[in-house]
Structure formats: C-alpha cells, structure tokens
Short mmCIF file of N, CA and C in Angstrom, two decimals:
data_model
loop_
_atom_site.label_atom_id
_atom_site.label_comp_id
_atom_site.label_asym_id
_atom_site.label_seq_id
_atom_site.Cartn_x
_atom_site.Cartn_y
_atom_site.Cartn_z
N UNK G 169 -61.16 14.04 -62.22
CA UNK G 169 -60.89 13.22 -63.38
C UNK G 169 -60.59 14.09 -64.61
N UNK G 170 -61.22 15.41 -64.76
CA UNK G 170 -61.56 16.14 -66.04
C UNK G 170 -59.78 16.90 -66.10
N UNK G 171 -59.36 17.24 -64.61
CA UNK G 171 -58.23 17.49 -64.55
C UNK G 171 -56.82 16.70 -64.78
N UNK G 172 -57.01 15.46 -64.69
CA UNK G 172 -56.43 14.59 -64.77
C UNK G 172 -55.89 14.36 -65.82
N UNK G 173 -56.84 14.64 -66.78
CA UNK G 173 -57.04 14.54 -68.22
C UNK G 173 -56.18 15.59 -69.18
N UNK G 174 -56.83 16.42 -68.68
CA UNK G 174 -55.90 17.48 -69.15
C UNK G 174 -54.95 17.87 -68.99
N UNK G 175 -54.01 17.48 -67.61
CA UNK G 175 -52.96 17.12 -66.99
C UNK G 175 -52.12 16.87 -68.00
N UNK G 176 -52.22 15.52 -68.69
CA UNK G 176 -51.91 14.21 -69.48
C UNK G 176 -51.77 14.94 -70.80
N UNK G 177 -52.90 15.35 -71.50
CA UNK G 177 -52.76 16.17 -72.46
C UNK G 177 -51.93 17.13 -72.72
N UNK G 178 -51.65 17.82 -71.66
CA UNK G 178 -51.05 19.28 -71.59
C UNK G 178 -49.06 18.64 -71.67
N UNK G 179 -49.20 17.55 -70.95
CA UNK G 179 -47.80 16.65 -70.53
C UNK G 179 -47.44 16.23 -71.78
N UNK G 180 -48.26 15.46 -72.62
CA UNK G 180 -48.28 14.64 -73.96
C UNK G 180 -47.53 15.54 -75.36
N UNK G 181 -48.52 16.93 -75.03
CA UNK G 181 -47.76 18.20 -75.97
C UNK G 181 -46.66 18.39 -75.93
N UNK G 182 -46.16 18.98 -74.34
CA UNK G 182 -45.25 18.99 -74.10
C UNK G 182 -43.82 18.12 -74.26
N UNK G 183 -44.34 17.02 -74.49
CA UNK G 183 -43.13 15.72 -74.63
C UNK G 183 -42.82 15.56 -72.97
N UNK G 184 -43.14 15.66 -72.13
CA UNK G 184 -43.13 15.31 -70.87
C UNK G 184 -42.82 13.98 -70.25
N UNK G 185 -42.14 13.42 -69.50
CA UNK G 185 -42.22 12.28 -69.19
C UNK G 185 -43.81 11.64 -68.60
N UNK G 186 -44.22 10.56 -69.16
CA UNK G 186 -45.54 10.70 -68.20
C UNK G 186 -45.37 9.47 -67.39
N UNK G 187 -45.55 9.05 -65.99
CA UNK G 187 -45.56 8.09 -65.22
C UNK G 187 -46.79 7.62 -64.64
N UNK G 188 -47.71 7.06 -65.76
CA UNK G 188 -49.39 6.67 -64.99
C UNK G 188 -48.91 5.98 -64.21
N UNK G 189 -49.77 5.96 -63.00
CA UNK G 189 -49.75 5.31 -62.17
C UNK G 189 -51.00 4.34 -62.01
N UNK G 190 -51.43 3.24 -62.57
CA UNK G 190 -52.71 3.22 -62.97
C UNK G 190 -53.21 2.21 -61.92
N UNK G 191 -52.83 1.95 -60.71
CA UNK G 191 -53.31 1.27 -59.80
C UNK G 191 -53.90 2.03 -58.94
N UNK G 192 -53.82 3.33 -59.12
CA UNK G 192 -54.28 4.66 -58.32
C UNK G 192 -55.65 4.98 -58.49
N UNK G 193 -56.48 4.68 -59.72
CA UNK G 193 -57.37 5.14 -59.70
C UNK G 193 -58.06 4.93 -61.65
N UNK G 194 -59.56 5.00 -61.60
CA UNK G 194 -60.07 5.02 -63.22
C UNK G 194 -59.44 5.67 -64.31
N UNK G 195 -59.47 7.22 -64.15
CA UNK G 195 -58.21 7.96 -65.34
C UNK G 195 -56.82 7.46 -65.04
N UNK G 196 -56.54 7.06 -63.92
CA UNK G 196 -55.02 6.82 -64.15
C UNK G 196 -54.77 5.65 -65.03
N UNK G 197 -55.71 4.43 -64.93
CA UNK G 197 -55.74 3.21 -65.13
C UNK G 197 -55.91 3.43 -67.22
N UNK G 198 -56.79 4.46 -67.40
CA UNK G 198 -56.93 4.51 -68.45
C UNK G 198 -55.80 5.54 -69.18
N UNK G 199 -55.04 6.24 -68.91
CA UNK G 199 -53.48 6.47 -69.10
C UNK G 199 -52.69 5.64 -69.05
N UNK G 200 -52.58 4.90 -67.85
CA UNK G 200 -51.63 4.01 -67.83
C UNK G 200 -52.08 2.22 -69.40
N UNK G 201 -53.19 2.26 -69.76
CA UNK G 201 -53.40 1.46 -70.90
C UNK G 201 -52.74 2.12 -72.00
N UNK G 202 -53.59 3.42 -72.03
CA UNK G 202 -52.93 4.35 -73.30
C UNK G 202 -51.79 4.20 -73.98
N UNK G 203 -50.99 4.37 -72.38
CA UNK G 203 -49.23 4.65 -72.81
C UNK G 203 -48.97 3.08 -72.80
N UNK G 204 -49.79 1.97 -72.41
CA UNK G 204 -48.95 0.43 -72.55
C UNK G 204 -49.18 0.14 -74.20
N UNK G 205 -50.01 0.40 -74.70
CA UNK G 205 -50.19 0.47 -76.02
C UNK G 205 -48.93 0.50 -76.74
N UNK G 206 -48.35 1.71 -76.73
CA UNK G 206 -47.57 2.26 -77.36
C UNK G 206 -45.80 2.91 -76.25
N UNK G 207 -45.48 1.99 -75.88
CA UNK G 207 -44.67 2.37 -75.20
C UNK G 207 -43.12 3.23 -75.68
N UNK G 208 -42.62 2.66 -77.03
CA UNK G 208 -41.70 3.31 -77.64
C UNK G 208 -42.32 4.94 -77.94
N UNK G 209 -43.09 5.09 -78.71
CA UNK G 209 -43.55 6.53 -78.87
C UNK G 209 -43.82 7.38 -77.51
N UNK G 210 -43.89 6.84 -76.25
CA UNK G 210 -44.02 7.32 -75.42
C UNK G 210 -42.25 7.93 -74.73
N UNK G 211 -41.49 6.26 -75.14
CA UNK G 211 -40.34 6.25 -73.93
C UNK G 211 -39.25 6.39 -74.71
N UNK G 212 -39.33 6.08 -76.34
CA UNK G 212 -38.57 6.05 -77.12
C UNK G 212 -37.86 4.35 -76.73
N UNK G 213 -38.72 3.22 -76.04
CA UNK G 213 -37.63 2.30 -76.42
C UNK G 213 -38.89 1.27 -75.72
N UNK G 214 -38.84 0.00 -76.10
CA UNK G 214 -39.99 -0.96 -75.40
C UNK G 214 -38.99 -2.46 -75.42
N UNK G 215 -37.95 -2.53 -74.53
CA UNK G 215 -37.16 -3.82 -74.11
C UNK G 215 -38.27 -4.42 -72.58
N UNK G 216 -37.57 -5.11 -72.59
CA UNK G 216 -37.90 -5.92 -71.27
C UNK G 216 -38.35 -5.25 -70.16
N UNK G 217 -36.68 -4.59 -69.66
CA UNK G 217 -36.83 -4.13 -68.74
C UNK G 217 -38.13 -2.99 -68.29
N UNK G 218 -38.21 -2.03 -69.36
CA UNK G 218 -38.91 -1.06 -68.81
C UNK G 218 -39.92 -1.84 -69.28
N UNK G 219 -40.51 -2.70 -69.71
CA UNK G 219 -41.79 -3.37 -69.83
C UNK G 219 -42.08 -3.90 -68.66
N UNK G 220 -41.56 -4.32 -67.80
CA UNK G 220 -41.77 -4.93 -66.56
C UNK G 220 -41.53 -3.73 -65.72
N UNK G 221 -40.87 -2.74 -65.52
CA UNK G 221 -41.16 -1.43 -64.35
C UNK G 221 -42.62 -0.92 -64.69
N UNK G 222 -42.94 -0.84 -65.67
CA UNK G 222 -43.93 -0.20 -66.16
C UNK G 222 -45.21 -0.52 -66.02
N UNK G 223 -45.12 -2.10 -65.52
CA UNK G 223 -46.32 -2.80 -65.36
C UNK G 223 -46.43 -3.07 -64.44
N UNK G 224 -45.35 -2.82 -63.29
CA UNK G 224 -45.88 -2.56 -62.14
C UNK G 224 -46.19 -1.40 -61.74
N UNK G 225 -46.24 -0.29 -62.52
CA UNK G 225 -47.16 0.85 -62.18
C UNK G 225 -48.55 0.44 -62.25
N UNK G 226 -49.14 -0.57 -62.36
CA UNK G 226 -50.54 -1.38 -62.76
C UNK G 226 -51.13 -1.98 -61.61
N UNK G 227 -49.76 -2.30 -60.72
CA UNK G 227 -49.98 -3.36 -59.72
C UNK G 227 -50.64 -2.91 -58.86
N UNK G 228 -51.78 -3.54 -57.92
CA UNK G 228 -52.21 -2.96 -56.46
C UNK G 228 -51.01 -3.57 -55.49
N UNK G 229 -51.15 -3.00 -54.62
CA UNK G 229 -49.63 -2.77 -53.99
C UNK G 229 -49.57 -2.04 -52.70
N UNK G 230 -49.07 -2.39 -51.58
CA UNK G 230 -48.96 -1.27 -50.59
C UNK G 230 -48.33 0.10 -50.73
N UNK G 231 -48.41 0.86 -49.93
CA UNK G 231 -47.74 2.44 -50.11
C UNK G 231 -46.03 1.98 -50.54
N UNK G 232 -45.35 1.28 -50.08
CA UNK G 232 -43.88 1.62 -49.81
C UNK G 232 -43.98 0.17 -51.26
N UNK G 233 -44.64 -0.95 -51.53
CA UNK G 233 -44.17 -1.15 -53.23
C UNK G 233 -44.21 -0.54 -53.94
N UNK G 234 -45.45 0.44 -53.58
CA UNK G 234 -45.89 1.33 -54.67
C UNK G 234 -45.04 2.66 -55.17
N UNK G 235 -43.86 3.07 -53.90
CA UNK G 235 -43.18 3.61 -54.28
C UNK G 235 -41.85 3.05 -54.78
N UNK G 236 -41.57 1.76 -54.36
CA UNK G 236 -40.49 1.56 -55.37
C UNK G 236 -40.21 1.00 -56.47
N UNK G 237 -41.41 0.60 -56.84
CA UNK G 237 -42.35 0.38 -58.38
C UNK G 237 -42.01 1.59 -58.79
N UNK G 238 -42.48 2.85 -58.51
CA UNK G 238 -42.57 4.15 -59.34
C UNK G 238 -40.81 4.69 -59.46
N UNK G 239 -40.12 4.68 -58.12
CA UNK G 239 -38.62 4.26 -58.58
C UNK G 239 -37.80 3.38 -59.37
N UNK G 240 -37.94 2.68 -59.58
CA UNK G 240 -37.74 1.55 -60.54
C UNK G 240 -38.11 1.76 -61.69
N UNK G 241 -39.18 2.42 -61.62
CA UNK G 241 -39.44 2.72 -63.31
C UNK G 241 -38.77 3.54 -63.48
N UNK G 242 -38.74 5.02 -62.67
CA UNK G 242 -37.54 5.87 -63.15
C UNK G 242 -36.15 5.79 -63.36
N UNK G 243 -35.92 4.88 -62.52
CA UNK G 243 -34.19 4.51 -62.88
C UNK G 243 -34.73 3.90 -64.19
N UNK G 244 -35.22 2.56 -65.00
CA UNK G 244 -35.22 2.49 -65.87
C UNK G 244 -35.53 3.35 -67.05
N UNK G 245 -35.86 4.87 -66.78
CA UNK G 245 -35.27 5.74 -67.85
C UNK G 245 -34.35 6.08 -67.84
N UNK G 246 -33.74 6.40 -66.88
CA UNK G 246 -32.08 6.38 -66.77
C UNK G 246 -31.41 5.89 -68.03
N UNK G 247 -31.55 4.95 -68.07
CA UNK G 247 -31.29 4.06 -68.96
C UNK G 247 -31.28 4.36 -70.38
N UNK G 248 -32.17 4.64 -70.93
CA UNK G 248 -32.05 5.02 -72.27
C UNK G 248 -31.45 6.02 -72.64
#
C-alpha cells in the first residue's frame, strides 16, 4: 500500500498519466476518488465521455471487462 502511494505521488510530480484502477483494491480505490474529484486538473478536460470511461475504472468486473474498461479509458485520452 505504502508503495502504491508513493507510486502516485512520484506519477502526480511528474505530470504522468495516472489510470487508478480502483476496483482493484483500498489505495487504488482511494486514488481512483482522489482523481474523480478533480478530473480536469488531472486530464485537462471533464466531458461525458471520459466521465463515464473513468468510472468504470470503479466497476467490479471480470478480468476481460476489466480490461476493456482500462482500454476505453485510454482511447478516451486519445481524444483530447
């Protein structure tokens, strides 16, 4: 968890893309709130679309939604 953390931090400095995955686990779940908070300062943009990829990074989900949840969100950076 302590790594996790600092992970995020170290990513955040950086300007990094960050992709919580917060159906994965307690720190993820609490990243993935973090960044729903504030999604423009994160993504630079908070429309629809990536509001809804994004919240299914939240979802419990089998292995293969769960990966095209996490695809889906990335094409929707594409986007901007």
């Amino acid at each position: 968890a302590n790594g996790m953390k600092s992970e995020y931090q170290i990513a955040k400095e950086k300007n990094n893309l960050i992709v919580p995955i917060g159906c994965t686990g307690y720190v993820a779940k609490e990243i993935w709130h973090e960044v729903n908070q504030n999604l423009a300062g994160f993504y630079g943009r908070d429309d629809g679309a990536l509001r809804d990829a994004f919240e299914k990074l939240n979802n419990k989900s089998d292995n293969t939604s769960l990966v095209k949840n996490v695809i889906a969100f990335l094409k929707s950076m594409e986007k901007r």
